[in-house]
Amino acid sequence: MTRLHKSLLLFAIALGLFTLGRALLYVLYPLQFAQLGFGQVLAAFGNGLRFDGAVIARVFAIPFLLMNLPLRWFDRRGWFDPLAWLAYALTLGMVLLLVGDVFYFEQVRRHVSYELLLLRDDWGFMLHYAFGVYWWALLLFALFALALGWLWQRVLRGELRTMRWAALQYVALFLALAIVGRGGVGGKVIEIIDAYDNGDSAYGHLSLNGVFTTMVFSLNLDPVDHHFYPQEQAVAIMGEQQAIIDPAYPMLQRYDVEPTGHNLVFVLLESWNFDYVDSFSGGSIGATPNFDALARDGLKFSRFYAAGQRSIEGVQATLTGIPALKGLPRIDAGIGVSNFTRLGAMAERHGYHTVFVQSSDRDSFKIQGVARSAGFKEFYGKEDIPLLLNYPDPTLATFGWDYDMLMFLKGKLDQAGKPFLAYAFTGTTHTPYPELDGHVIRTPHGLVDENGYINALHYSDWSVGEFINAARQQPWFANTIFIFTADHATHFQQGGLRQLFHTPFLVYAPGIVPAGTNHNVSSQLDVMPTIIDLLGFPDEFAALGQSVFRKTQGQAFVTEGGQSIALITDRAHLKHNLHERLETAGEGLSEAGFMQLERQLLARDQLSYELLRDNRWAR
């Protein structure tokens, strides 16, 4: 074979591996693609070849062009083979990302996108996680690498025939790589949005692959345009739902309140699903008896939604009222350069003691810096928290132990000596789920399966119960408001778009906040305004959300992996990718109603993006 023939065969092998990855995705998650007919599935596989070919062509472009330089001197294996083995290494890297994408799809029901770009400080954890939990997958991958290497060698062995019309073939190769790499001859370069050109999310997910989506995000090949209306019109649209006190700073709000002097403890619960908390779902899993008891005496919110799908997005939303937006860094990666309401600093100005504690490492997700930037005076992480229980293996809790963290926090609150605002972030319910003591084991334990999750959830619930029981013995308890919600839902909670974000939200403050159930739609973006409202701070603040006590019907703005946004109401929801609608659902809502919902969604996205970009989010 000539150099070009061998190159094309290597390209075909890579393309076949991508198709196998798509088939694996389809077989492993049939419920996600059940709505597609047989013809649509075939069409998605065919459409997927465009995205597969595009990313392979871009990755292989340089080595292939070097491998096929149109001079006879290069018709030798000493030149061709090393470059071909470079293509082999690149193929292994792409396959590794494909495999990771398949595992990741189970967690969030979409392809990996920006996540790899945010792991620069977490590679140690990722390696520990991979070798500790998915060692078997790494072993299989090593065997696959050997098999692929054998196949690669089969292609490379043998003499290279001289290329005829080498210059012409080289030009043809260059043009072919360019055309395939851009996704076609005419029009613009292929983008993520092109996978959803028929408006079907499942079809788009099956067409795409994680290598392509990661490349697009990392190289910013998909320009972000958040401008849909003249800014004055966008402000007016948002003003239909909430009062605007300053059109130049549309996110600014102020409540006519007086300081209450209450203490407040906010607890962000790692991966607590709405459907797994019986007092909220009406189910009978039995994993959260302590939380269910609190819910009977607290104010439950039945239609509360996380603002995103990752922990740091939950921290950002609850702490600042700012959503995670496509094209903007998160709070741990640069959004802090813009002015935003610093909740801890506000509380300090009102004479409060502020403390932030998380069960995981201090620098996990750069939370230590996040807490400092929000104005919290004290910060503690796993390194600061002594273990109080004799765990089977204390090192297995990668993200720390909830009981020990909450008891550590209780000790700090005992010493406050004045009103306090505390923010706590649990972690034991994050995979891998550690081995636990017998008294909290409910099902046969697994590191990453649903049984392991239920056991970890039961332990976390027990920890919350012990924390509240200990707090009840302290003089500060009667004047304290406790707020509990989750950072995000997990993949064990099945269903449509709402279930992706549906989480419990509980305000527990006997004697301060009456017990009951609130059915208004609200979200993590409402948490910071709610805290300000409950503490009676009359200060100016900026947030996309509002206090849950001031909403009559409500809407929830959510973001899905930096790829799409959605607005959820009590009657309907609408999902959008900044170019077109991806999904709509509603009870008796007309097209005019969906158009109004779309206007509200896009206006919120536009204003959030432009105000943060222009540093006009807060004064």
XYZ file of C-alpha atoms in Angstrom:
619
model
C 0.000 0.000 0.000
C 1.047 3.582 -0.528
C 1.372 6.058 2.322
C -1.986 7.558 1.409
C -3.729 4.169 1.377
C -2.383 3.330 4.821
C -3.331 6.776 6.121
C -6.895 6.376 4.915
C -7.110 2.942 6.519
C -5.938 4.366 9.855
C -8.551 7.101 9.540
C -11.223 4.465 8.882
C -10.172 2.533 11.986
C -10.520 5.663 14.113
C -13.905 6.401 12.560
C -15.046 2.869 13.324
C -14.040 3.263 16.970
C -16.133 6.420 17.243
C -19.108 4.551 15.794
C -18.597 1.786 18.353
C -18.595 4.446 21.061
C -21.923 5.757 19.779
C -23.344 2.242 19.722
C -22.178 1.716 23.313
C -23.905 4.937 24.351
C -27.124 3.823 22.687
C -27.045 0.343 24.221
C -26.181 1.456 27.762
C -28.779 4.217 28.024
C -31.811 3.062 26.021
C -34.230 5.191 28.057
C -32.492 8.364 26.919
C -33.106 7.455 23.271
C -36.390 5.555 23.584
C -38.304 8.344 21.850
C -36.304 7.860 18.641
C -37.691 5.558 15.981
C -35.497 3.077 14.131
C -35.099 5.445 11.190
C -34.130 8.309 13.499
C -31.513 6.155 15.208
C -29.968 5.253 11.851
C -30.077 8.908 10.830
C -28.369 9.913 14.077
C -25.604 7.360 13.467
C -25.185 8.701 9.945
C -25.248 12.296 11.140
C -22.740 11.355 13.816
C -20.188 10.427 11.150
C -19.967 14.143 10.297
C -18.996 15.028 13.855
C -16.714 12.014 14.226
C -14.972 12.732 10.931
C -14.661 16.422 11.763
C -12.832 15.885 15.034
C -10.654 13.042 13.679
C -9.658 15.150 10.669
C -8.674 18.047 12.916
C -6.634 15.828 15.226
C -4.973 13.867 12.401
C -4.389 16.825 10.079
C -0.770 17.629 10.957
C 0.578 14.061 11.236
C -1.273 12.985 8.073
C 0.023 15.913 6.049
C 3.546 15.168 7.248
C 3.144 11.439 6.577
C 2.172 12.122 2.951
C 4.576 14.867 1.904
C 4.774 14.617 -1.936
C 8.466 13.744 -2.334
C 9.851 10.281 -3.066
C 12.351 10.609 -0.240
C 9.432 10.287 2.198
C 8.413 6.892 0.763
C 10.203 5.137 3.595
C 9.009 3.588 6.839
C 11.616 5.455 8.848
C 9.633 8.617 8.126
C 6.110 7.261 7.897
C 5.911 4.861 10.855
C 6.852 7.249 13.715
C 4.187 9.695 12.543
C 1.698 6.838 12.205
C 2.409 5.809 15.800
C 1.798 9.418 16.808
C -1.617 9.044 15.187
C -2.036 5.857 17.243
C -1.323 7.778 20.454
C -3.792 10.471 19.430
C -6.378 7.786 18.691
C -5.879 6.275 22.137
C -6.388 9.696 23.684
C -9.608 10.209 21.753
C -10.893 6.750 22.667
C -10.086 7.366 26.332
C -12.137 10.550 26.181
C -14.943 8.686 24.394
C -15.030 6.058 27.137
C -15.018 8.735 29.832
C -17.811 10.497 27.999
C -19.931 7.337 28.027
C -19.507 7.020 31.811
C -20.150 10.736 32.274
C -23.318 10.629 30.187
C -24.918 8.476 32.876
C -24.339 11.224 35.435
C -25.777 14.253 33.618
C -27.387 12.836 30.451
C -25.320 14.935 28.103
C -21.826 14.840 26.631
C -18.773 16.171 28.388
C -18.047 19.736 27.326
C -16.239 22.279 29.472
C -15.478 19.959 32.402
C -11.998 18.878 31.287
C -11.009 22.521 31.023
C -11.703 22.941 34.741
C -9.593 20.048 36.034
C -6.244 21.782 35.981
C -6.060 21.671 39.790
C -7.833 18.335 40.284
C -5.775 15.861 38.270
C -4.526 14.239 41.472
C -8.069 13.524 42.573
C -9.083 12.330 39.110
C -6.220 9.836 38.968
C -6.983 8.625 42.478
C -10.656 8.284 41.554
C -9.922 6.434 38.316
C -7.485 3.943 39.844
C -9.632 3.484 42.945
C -13.094 3.094 41.432
C -12.675 2.385 37.734
C -9.483 0.303 37.888
C -11.263 -2.442 35.965
C -12.103 0.001 33.171
C -8.481 1.132 33.021
C -7.385 -2.502 32.812
C -9.796 -3.115 29.946
C -8.530 0.026 28.262
C -4.942 -1.195 28.574
C -5.939 -4.462 26.897
C -7.748 -2.487 24.218
C -4.626 -0.366 23.659
C -2.602 -3.532 23.080
C -5.187 -4.865 20.636
C -5.335 -1.571 18.770
C -1.535 -1.469 18.675
C -1.507 -4.924 17.097
C -4.022 -3.777 14.470
C -2.002 -0.616 13.839
C 1.137 -2.691 13.333
C -0.707 -4.921 10.857
C -1.490 -1.845 8.770
C 2.031 -0.461 8.962
C 4.015 -3.605 8.228
C 5.096 -4.266 4.677
C 6.839 -2.145 2.101
C 5.553 1.235 1.073
C 4.693 1.540 -2.591
C 5.699 4.709 -4.365
C 2.931 7.270 -4.628
C 2.085 8.225 -8.212
C 0.916 11.715 -8.864
C 2.065 12.427 -5.335
C 1.555 16.196 -5.532
C -1.991 15.804 -6.836
C -2.834 13.224 -4.189
C -1.370 15.494 -1.523
C -3.605 18.367 -2.612
C -6.575 15.994 -2.598
C -5.676 14.848 0.925
C -5.378 18.441 2.118
C -8.761 19.333 0.641
C -10.368 16.188 2.043
C -9.085 16.907 5.555
C -10.275 20.497 5.283
C -13.735 19.546 4.029
C -14.244 16.737 6.534
C -12.765 18.824 9.350
C -15.184 21.691 8.747
C -18.123 19.328 8.270
C -18.855 19.933 4.605
C -18.136 22.084 1.568
C -20.617 24.905 1.943
C -21.848 26.958 4.852
C -20.147 27.497 8.168
C -17.874 25.185 10.134
C -19.794 22.375 11.809
C -20.784 23.224 15.390
C -22.531 21.578 18.311
C -25.796 23.265 17.385
C -25.856 21.398 14.058
C -26.510 18.140 15.909
C -29.839 19.530 17.080
C -31.008 20.907 13.759
C -34.228 18.898 13.956
C -35.015 20.221 17.432
C -34.729 16.813 19.133
C -32.363 16.603 22.120
C -32.075 12.803 22.021
C -31.201 12.865 18.312
C -28.569 15.523 18.958
C -27.037 13.653 21.888
C -26.753 10.478 19.818
C -25.192 12.376 16.919
C -22.499 14.040 19.013
C -19.430 12.632 20.702
C -17.514 13.865 23.736
C -14.290 14.499 21.815
C -16.016 16.918 19.462
C -17.893 18.755 22.226
C -14.729 19.086 24.308
C -12.738 20.398 21.346
C -15.415 22.953 20.491
C -15.491 24.268 24.041
C -11.706 24.260 24.475
C -11.000 26.027 21.198
C -14.078 28.243 21.433
C -15.098 27.211 17.928
C -18.725 27.886 18.800
C -19.038 31.692 19.152
C -21.226 32.717 22.070
C -23.868 35.263 21.158
C -26.075 36.206 24.084
C -27.531 39.313 22.480
C -31.176 38.864 21.537
C -32.739 42.268 22.221
C -31.675 45.879 22.670
C -30.631 45.977 26.298
C -33.440 48.375 27.214
C -35.958 45.869 25.857
C -34.326 43.003 27.752
C -34.585 45.052 30.952
C -38.249 45.745 30.241
C -38.934 42.042 29.673
C -37.318 41.098 32.967
C -39.202 43.932 34.639
C -42.434 42.112 33.840
C -41.542 39.612 36.570
C -39.698 41.730 39.142
C -39.204 45.379 40.038
C -36.170 47.136 38.514
C -34.755 49.774 40.863
C -31.964 50.926 38.535
C -32.102 50.253 34.752
C -28.314 50.677 34.573
C -27.969 47.818 37.088
C -31.070 45.693 36.417
C -30.100 42.907 38.830
C -30.063 45.227 41.845
C -32.718 44.677 44.506
C -33.419 45.953 47.993
C -35.922 44.770 50.572
C -37.713 47.116 52.950
C -36.799 45.154 56.063
C -35.126 45.620 59.426
C -32.410 43.402 60.917
C -33.912 40.428 62.728
C -30.820 39.349 64.642
C -31.491 35.712 63.757
C -28.669 33.255 63.247
C -28.694 31.351 59.968
C -27.072 28.063 58.979
C -27.197 27.132 55.302
C -26.323 23.518 54.468
C -25.623 22.509 50.864
C -26.174 18.758 50.703
C -24.101 16.898 48.148
C -26.279 15.066 45.582
C -29.514 14.829 47.571
C -32.222 13.833 45.098
C -35.784 15.061 45.563
C -37.168 11.618 44.728
C -35.098 9.930 47.454
C -36.350 12.137 50.313
C -39.670 10.613 51.359
C -41.068 13.738 53.020
C -40.787 15.530 49.678
C -41.472 12.801 47.130
C -44.119 10.911 49.075
C -42.078 7.750 48.558
C -41.100 5.002 50.967
C -37.356 4.556 50.452
C -36.700 5.238 54.129
C -33.212 6.672 53.648
C -33.890 10.065 55.278
C -35.892 9.589 58.521
C -34.155 12.447 60.339
C -34.627 14.934 57.519
C -38.233 13.793 57.154
C -38.795 14.569 60.833
C -37.364 18.060 60.354
C -39.589 18.545 57.314
C -42.701 17.932 59.403
C -41.824 20.981 61.511
C -40.311 23.043 58.706
C -41.345 24.833 55.538
C -40.934 22.572 52.504
C -40.634 23.822 48.936
C -42.000 21.218 46.555
C -40.903 22.881 43.299
C -37.321 23.837 43.974
C -34.605 23.351 41.348
C -30.827 23.388 41.244
C -29.413 26.031 38.901
C -26.945 23.626 37.274
C -25.603 20.081 37.342
C -22.226 20.478 39.023
C -21.317 21.223 42.624
C -19.485 24.456 41.899
C -22.493 25.730 39.960
C -24.634 25.078 43.021
C -22.168 26.910 45.244
C -22.066 29.847 42.836
C -25.847 30.096 42.557
C -26.612 29.808 46.265
C -23.789 32.080 47.362
C -24.044 34.838 44.745
C -27.333 34.507 42.849
C -25.331 34.263 39.599
C -26.034 31.458 37.080
C -23.318 29.541 35.240
C -23.345 30.872 31.682
C -21.821 29.687 28.440
C -18.778 31.780 27.566
C -18.149 33.060 31.088
C -15.892 31.577 33.770
C -17.428 30.209 36.936
C -16.843 31.723 40.337
C -13.798 29.497 40.915
C -12.214 30.523 37.615
C -12.523 34.258 37.263
C -16.068 35.522 37.643
C -14.910 37.151 40.865
C -13.274 39.917 38.841
C -16.787 41.328 38.356
C -18.611 43.080 41.154
C -21.102 40.812 42.884
C -22.924 40.818 46.195
C -20.595 39.471 48.855
C -22.979 37.884 51.311
C -20.403 37.238 54.003
C -19.142 40.809 53.898
C -22.730 42.089 54.140
C -23.332 39.968 57.232
C -20.063 41.153 58.766
C -21.190 44.760 58.313
C -24.273 43.899 60.349
C -22.172 42.530 63.180
C -22.376 38.855 62.259
C -19.763 36.185 62.715
C -19.300 34.375 59.380
C -17.961 30.868 58.865
C -17.751 28.592 55.815
C -16.922 24.911 56.205
C -16.861 22.011 53.764
C -16.169 18.345 54.331
C -13.792 18.061 51.356
C -10.302 19.478 50.945
C -9.910 23.210 51.492
C -8.852 23.790 47.900
C -11.418 21.514 46.278
C -13.051 23.587 43.517
C -11.052 26.522 44.898
C -13.818 26.887 47.505
C -11.452 28.456 49.998
C -10.879 31.356 47.617
C -14.580 31.466 46.754
C -15.546 31.786 50.426
C -12.961 34.488 50.982
C -14.141 36.428 47.950
C -17.706 36.260 49.295
C -16.515 37.853 52.527
C -16.613 34.901 54.936
C -14.039 35.495 57.663
C -13.469 31.891 58.671
C -13.023 28.934 56.354
C -12.360 25.284 57.155
C -11.935 22.130 55.109
C -11.149 18.457 55.589
C -7.618 19.218 56.727
C -9.013 21.097 59.741
C -11.707 18.624 60.803
C -10.834 15.890 63.334
C -12.541 12.534 62.907
C -14.931 11.714 65.736
C -16.099 8.287 64.584
C -14.234 5.052 64.009
C -14.903 4.509 60.299
C -14.005 1.180 58.615
C -11.559 3.074 56.391
C -11.451 6.854 56.975
C -9.535 7.445 53.743
C -12.362 6.127 51.547
C -14.448 9.298 51.916
C -12.786 11.255 49.133
C -14.980 14.267 49.859
C -14.926 13.938 53.642
C -17.295 12.808 56.367
C -20.526 14.732 56.916
C -20.978 13.937 60.610
C -17.537 15.120 61.616
C -17.845 18.278 59.500
C -21.238 19.222 60.924
C -20.100 18.601 64.493
C -16.995 20.672 63.821
C -19.252 23.468 62.576
C -21.441 23.171 65.671
C -18.355 23.668 67.830
C -17.447 26.833 65.933
C -20.990 28.175 66.322
C -20.882 27.502 70.063
C -17.917 29.869 70.231
C -19.374 32.629 68.030
C -20.578 34.859 70.854
C -22.743 36.933 68.500
C -25.198 36.411 65.635
C -23.712 34.163 62.986
C -24.098 33.232 59.337
C -22.725 29.797 58.457
C -22.411 28.022 55.122
C -21.734 24.268 55.181
C -21.144 21.943 52.232
C -21.356 18.181 52.784
C -19.603 15.562 50.664
C -20.045 11.930 51.718
C -22.858 11.412 49.214
C -20.442 12.032 46.336
C -19.093 9.030 44.459
C -17.239 6.893 45.312
C -19.511 6.084 48.240
C -17.311 5.012 51.168
C -17.815 1.896 53.260
C -19.916 2.768 56.303
C -20.695 1.453 59.772
C -23.377 -1.190 60.054
C -25.965 1.055 61.714
C -26.313 3.192 58.569
C -26.105 0.397 56.001
C -29.507 -0.255 54.427
C -28.586 -2.199 51.285
C -25.602 -4.197 49.951
C -22.982 -1.515 49.461
C -21.395 -0.462 46.178
C -18.888 2.275 45.476
C -20.787 3.810 42.569
C -24.191 2.122 42.376
C -27.614 3.070 43.707
C -27.222 0.894 46.792
C -24.075 2.759 47.720
C -25.867 6.053 47.163
C -28.757 5.070 49.437
C -26.342 3.996 52.168
C -24.383 7.238 51.878
C -27.632 9.220 51.873
C -28.776 7.411 55.025
C -25.458 8.230 56.704
C -25.687 11.870 55.628
C -29.254 12.043 56.941
C -28.140 10.561 60.261
C -25.381 13.179 60.406
C -27.880 15.995 59.869
C -30.082 14.558 62.613
C -27.188 14.350 65.068
C -26.159 17.904 64.219
C -29.657 19.270 64.871
C -30.001 17.235 68.086
C -26.719 18.642 69.355
C -27.690 22.165 68.290
C -30.973 21.907 70.221
C -28.978 21.742 73.433
C -27.382 25.136 72.782
C -28.818 28.530 73.753
C -28.434 29.823 70.191
C -30.737 27.176 68.679
C -34.053 28.942 69.375
C -32.900 31.992 67.401
C -31.485 30.062 64.453
C -32.846 29.447 60.960
C -31.601 26.319 59.190
C -31.839 26.048 55.402
C -31.137 22.777 53.611
C -30.922 22.056 49.890
C -28.799 20.040 47.463
C -26.030 21.208 45.155
C -27.536 19.146 42.312
C -29.442 15.957 41.603
C -27.759 12.707 40.587
C -28.364 10.396 37.662
C -30.278 7.963 39.886
C -33.199 10.399 39.705
C -34.774 9.481 36.394
C -37.114 11.563 34.270
C -37.205 14.593 32.025
C -35.692 18.035 32.299
C -37.373 18.897 35.596
C -36.029 15.773 37.277
C -32.504 16.682 36.182
C -32.661 19.675 38.520
C -35.349 18.827 41.108
C -33.949 18.964 44.651
C -35.400 19.322 48.166
C -35.425 22.740 49.851
C -36.295 23.051 53.530
C -36.398 26.022 55.890
C -36.335 24.687 59.444
C -36.868 27.311 62.124
C -39.515 26.343 64.704
C -40.963 29.454 66.274
C -39.591 31.689 63.513
C -40.819 30.289 60.184
C -44.199 28.496 60.269
C -44.259 24.903 59.048
C -46.008 24.026 55.830
C -45.483 23.406 52.120
C -44.802 26.046 49.480
C -45.612 25.018 45.910
C -44.179 28.076 44.126
C -41.360 27.429 41.656
C -37.990 28.567 43.007
C -34.312 27.740 42.557
C -30.823 28.036 43.973
C -30.630 31.531 42.485
C -33.220 32.534 45.106
C -31.158 31.351 48.083
C -28.969 34.404 48.640
C -31.927 36.846 48.400
C -33.842 34.581 50.802
C -31.025 34.697 53.353
C -30.896 38.493 53.095
C -34.671 38.641 53.541
C -34.714 36.332 56.576
C -31.902 38.215 58.304
C -33.539 41.542 57.554
C -30.602 43.176 55.810
C -31.884 46.325 54.041
C -28.729 46.470 51.918
C -28.698 46.655 48.142
C -27.870 43.336 46.507
C -27.765 41.821 43.016
C -29.139 38.422 42.000
C -31.046 36.798 39.179
C -33.382 35.298 41.784
C -35.674 36.634 44.490
C -36.504 35.700 48.064
C -38.682 32.602 48.087
C -40.959 34.440 50.526
C -41.688 37.160 47.978
C -42.452 34.992 44.939
C -46.083 34.375 44.053
C -45.697 31.879 41.193
C -42.053 31.936 40.267
C -39.682 30.697 37.603
C -36.464 28.698 37.743
C -33.592 29.552 35.386
C -31.333 26.516 34.922
C -28.253 25.787 32.817
C -27.360 22.382 31.420
C -23.636 21.876 31.189
C -22.882 25.166 29.494
C -24.682 23.863 26.395
C -28.264 24.952 26.965
C -30.493 26.969 29.268
C -34.070 26.437 30.380
C -36.851 28.214 32.208
C -39.168 26.162 34.409
C -42.552 27.393 35.613
C -45.408 25.714 37.448
C -47.119 24.905 34.135
C -44.364 24.488 31.570
C -40.694 24.546 30.709
C -38.702 25.660 27.682
C -35.153 24.617 26.814
C -32.957 26.650 24.460
C -29.385 26.515 23.132
C -29.083 30.280 22.407
C -29.940 29.605 18.773
C -33.239 27.772 18.840
C -35.659 25.932 21.068
C -34.637 22.402 21.956
C -37.571 21.304 24.057
C -40.940 22.568 25.237
C -43.527 21.014 27.503
C -46.541 22.455 29.235
C -50.088 21.963 30.372
C -52.419 23.807 28.020
C -49.851 26.455 27.120
C -50.363 28.048 23.703
C -47.628 29.041 21.264
C -48.053 32.613 22.463
C -47.389 31.378 25.981
C -44.216 29.599 24.893
C -43.080 32.717 23.030
C -43.495 34.704 26.248
C -41.554 32.040 28.144
C -38.800 32.175 25.525
C -38.600 35.972 25.820
C -38.223 35.725 29.590
C -35.542 33.042 29.287
C -33.444 34.822 26.665
C -33.750 38.213 28.354
C -32.459 36.749 31.626
C -29.586 35.017 29.869
C -28.665 38.137 27.903
C -28.734 40.475 30.881
C -26.798 38.063 33.080
C -24.089 37.677 30.461
C -23.808 41.320 29.422
C -23.939 42.733 32.942
C -21.225 40.379 34.169
C -19.129 41.042 31.073
C -19.483 44.807 31.483
C -19.123 44.659 35.286
C -22.610 46.063 35.854
C -23.976 43.149 37.820
C -23.598 45.011 41.110
C -22.344 48.394 42.191
